[in-house]
C-alpha positions as protocol buffer text, in pm:
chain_id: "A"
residue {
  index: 1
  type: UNK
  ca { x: 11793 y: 14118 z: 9998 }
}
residue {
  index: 2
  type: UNK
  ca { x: 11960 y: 13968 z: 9700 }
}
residue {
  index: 3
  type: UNK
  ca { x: 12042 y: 14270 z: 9524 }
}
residue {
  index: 4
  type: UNK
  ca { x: 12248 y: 14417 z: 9821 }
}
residue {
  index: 5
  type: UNK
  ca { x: 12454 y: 14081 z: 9851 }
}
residue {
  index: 6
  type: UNK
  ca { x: 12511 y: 14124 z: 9465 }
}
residue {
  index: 7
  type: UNK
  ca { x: 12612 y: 14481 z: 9520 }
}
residue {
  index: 8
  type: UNK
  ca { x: 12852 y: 14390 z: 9782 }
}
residue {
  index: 9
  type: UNK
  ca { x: 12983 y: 14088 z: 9577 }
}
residue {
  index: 10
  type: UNK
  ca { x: 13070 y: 14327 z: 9341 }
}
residue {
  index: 11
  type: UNK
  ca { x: 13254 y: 14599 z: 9558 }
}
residue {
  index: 12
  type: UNK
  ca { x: 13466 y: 14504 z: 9822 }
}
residue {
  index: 13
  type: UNK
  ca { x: 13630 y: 14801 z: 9801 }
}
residue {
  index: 14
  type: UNK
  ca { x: 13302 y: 14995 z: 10044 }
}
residue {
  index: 15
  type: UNK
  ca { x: 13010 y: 14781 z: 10153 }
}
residue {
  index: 16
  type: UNK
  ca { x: 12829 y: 15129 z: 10282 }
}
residue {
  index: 17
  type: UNK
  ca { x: 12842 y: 15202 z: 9899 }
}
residue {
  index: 18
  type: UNK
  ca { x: 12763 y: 14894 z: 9785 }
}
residue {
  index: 19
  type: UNK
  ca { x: 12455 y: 14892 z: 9978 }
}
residue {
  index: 20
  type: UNK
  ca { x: 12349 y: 15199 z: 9937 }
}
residue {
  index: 21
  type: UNK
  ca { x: 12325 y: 15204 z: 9549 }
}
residue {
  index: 22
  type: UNK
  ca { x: 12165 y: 14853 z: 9600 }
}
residue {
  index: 23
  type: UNK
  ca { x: 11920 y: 15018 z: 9790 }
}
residue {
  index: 24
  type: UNK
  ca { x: 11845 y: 15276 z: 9545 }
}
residue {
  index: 25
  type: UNK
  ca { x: 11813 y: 15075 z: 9234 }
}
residue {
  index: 26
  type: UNK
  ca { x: 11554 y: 14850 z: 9431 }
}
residue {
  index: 27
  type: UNK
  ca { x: 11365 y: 15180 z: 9528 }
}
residue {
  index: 28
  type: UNK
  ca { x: 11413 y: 15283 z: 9183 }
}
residue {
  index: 29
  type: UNK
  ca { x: 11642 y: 15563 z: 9284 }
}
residue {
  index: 30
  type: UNK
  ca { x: 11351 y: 15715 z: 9549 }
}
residue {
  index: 31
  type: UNK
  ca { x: 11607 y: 15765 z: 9901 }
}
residue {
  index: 32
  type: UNK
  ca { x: 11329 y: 15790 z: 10116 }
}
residue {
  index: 33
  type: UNK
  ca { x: 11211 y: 15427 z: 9976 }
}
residue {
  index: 34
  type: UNK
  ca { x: 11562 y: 15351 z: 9987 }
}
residue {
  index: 35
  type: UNK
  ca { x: 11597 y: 15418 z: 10371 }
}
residue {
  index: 36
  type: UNK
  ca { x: 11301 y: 15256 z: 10458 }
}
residue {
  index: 37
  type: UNK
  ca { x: 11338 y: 14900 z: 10274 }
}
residue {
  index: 38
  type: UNK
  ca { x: 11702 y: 14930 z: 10455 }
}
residue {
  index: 39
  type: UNK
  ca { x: 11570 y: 14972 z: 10817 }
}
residue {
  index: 40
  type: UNK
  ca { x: 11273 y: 14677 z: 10746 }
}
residue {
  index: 41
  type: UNK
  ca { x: 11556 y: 14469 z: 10619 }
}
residue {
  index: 42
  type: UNK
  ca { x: 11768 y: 14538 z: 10963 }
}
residue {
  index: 43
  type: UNK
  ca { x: 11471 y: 14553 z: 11164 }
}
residue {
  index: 44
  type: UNK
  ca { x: 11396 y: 14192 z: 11051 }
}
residue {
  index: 45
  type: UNK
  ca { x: 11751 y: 14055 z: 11071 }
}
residue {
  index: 46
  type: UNK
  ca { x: 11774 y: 14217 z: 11452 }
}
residue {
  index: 47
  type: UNK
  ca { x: 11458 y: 14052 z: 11535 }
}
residue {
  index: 48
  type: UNK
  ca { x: 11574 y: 13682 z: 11380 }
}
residue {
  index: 49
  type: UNK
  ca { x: 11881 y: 13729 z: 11591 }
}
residue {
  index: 50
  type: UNK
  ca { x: 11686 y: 13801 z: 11924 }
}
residue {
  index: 51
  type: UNK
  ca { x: 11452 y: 13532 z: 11835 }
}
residue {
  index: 52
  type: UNK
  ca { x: 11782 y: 13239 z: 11824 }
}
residue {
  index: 53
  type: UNK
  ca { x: 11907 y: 13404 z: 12141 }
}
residue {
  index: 54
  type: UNK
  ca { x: 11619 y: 13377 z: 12314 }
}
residue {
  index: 55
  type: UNK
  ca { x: 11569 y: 12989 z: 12151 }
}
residue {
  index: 56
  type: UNK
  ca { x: 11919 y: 12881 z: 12298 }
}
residue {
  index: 57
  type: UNK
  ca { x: 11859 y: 13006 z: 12592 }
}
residue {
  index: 58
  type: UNK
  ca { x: 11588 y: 12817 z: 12632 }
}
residue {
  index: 59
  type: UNK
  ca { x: 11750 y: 12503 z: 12546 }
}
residue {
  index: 60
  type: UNK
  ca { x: 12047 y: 12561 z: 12740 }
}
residue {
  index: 61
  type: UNK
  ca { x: 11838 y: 12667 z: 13058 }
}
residue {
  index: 62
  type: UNK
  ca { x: 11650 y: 12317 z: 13008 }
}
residue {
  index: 63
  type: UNK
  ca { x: 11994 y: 12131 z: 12980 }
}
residue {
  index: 64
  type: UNK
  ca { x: 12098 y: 12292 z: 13315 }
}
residue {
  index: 65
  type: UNK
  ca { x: 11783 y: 12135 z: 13428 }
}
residue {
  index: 66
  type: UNK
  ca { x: 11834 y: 11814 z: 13282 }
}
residue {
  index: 67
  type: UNK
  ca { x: 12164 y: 11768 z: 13392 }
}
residue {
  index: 68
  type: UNK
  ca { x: 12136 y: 11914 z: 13754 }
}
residue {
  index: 69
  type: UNK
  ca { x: 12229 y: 11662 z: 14055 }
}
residue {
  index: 70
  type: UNK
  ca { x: 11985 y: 11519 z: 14245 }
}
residue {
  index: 71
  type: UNK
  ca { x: 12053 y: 11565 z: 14626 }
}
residue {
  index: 72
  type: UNK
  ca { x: 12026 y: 11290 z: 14808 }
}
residue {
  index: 73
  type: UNK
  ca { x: 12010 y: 11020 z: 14528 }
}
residue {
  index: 74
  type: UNK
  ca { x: 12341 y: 10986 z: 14462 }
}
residue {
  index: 75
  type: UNK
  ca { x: 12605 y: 10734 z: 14558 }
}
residue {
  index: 76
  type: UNK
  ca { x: 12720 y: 10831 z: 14879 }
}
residue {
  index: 77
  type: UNK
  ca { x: 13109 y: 10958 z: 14937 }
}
């Protein structure tokens, strides 16, 4: 949300705060709209996060597979 990175731009001194009152002017001052647009916004940032974690695991599982030895086919010691 832009207006809570504005909001913390602007205090440094308490993100919580910051956030908070960016919260409220978006909702218009309304708390309960306040909490709500808060927990969508970190509900959609946790599920982003999961979503690249699961990604590179998937591409680093593959790479294991890529690059595992082949037994057998390999020049002999």
């Amino acid at each position: 949300m832009r207006v809570a990175a504005e909001a913390l731009r602007d205090d440094h001194a308490c993100p919580v705060e910051a956030i908070s009152s960016a919260y409220l002017g978006f909702a218009g001052g309304d708390a309960g709209i306040a909490l709500r647009c808060a927990i969508a916004d970190a509900l959609s940032d946790l599920m982003e996060a999961e979503r690249r974690t699961r990604e590179r695991s998937r591409l680093i599982s593959r790479g294991y597979v890529r690059e595992a030895p082949q037994s057998g086919h390999g020049p002999a010691s």
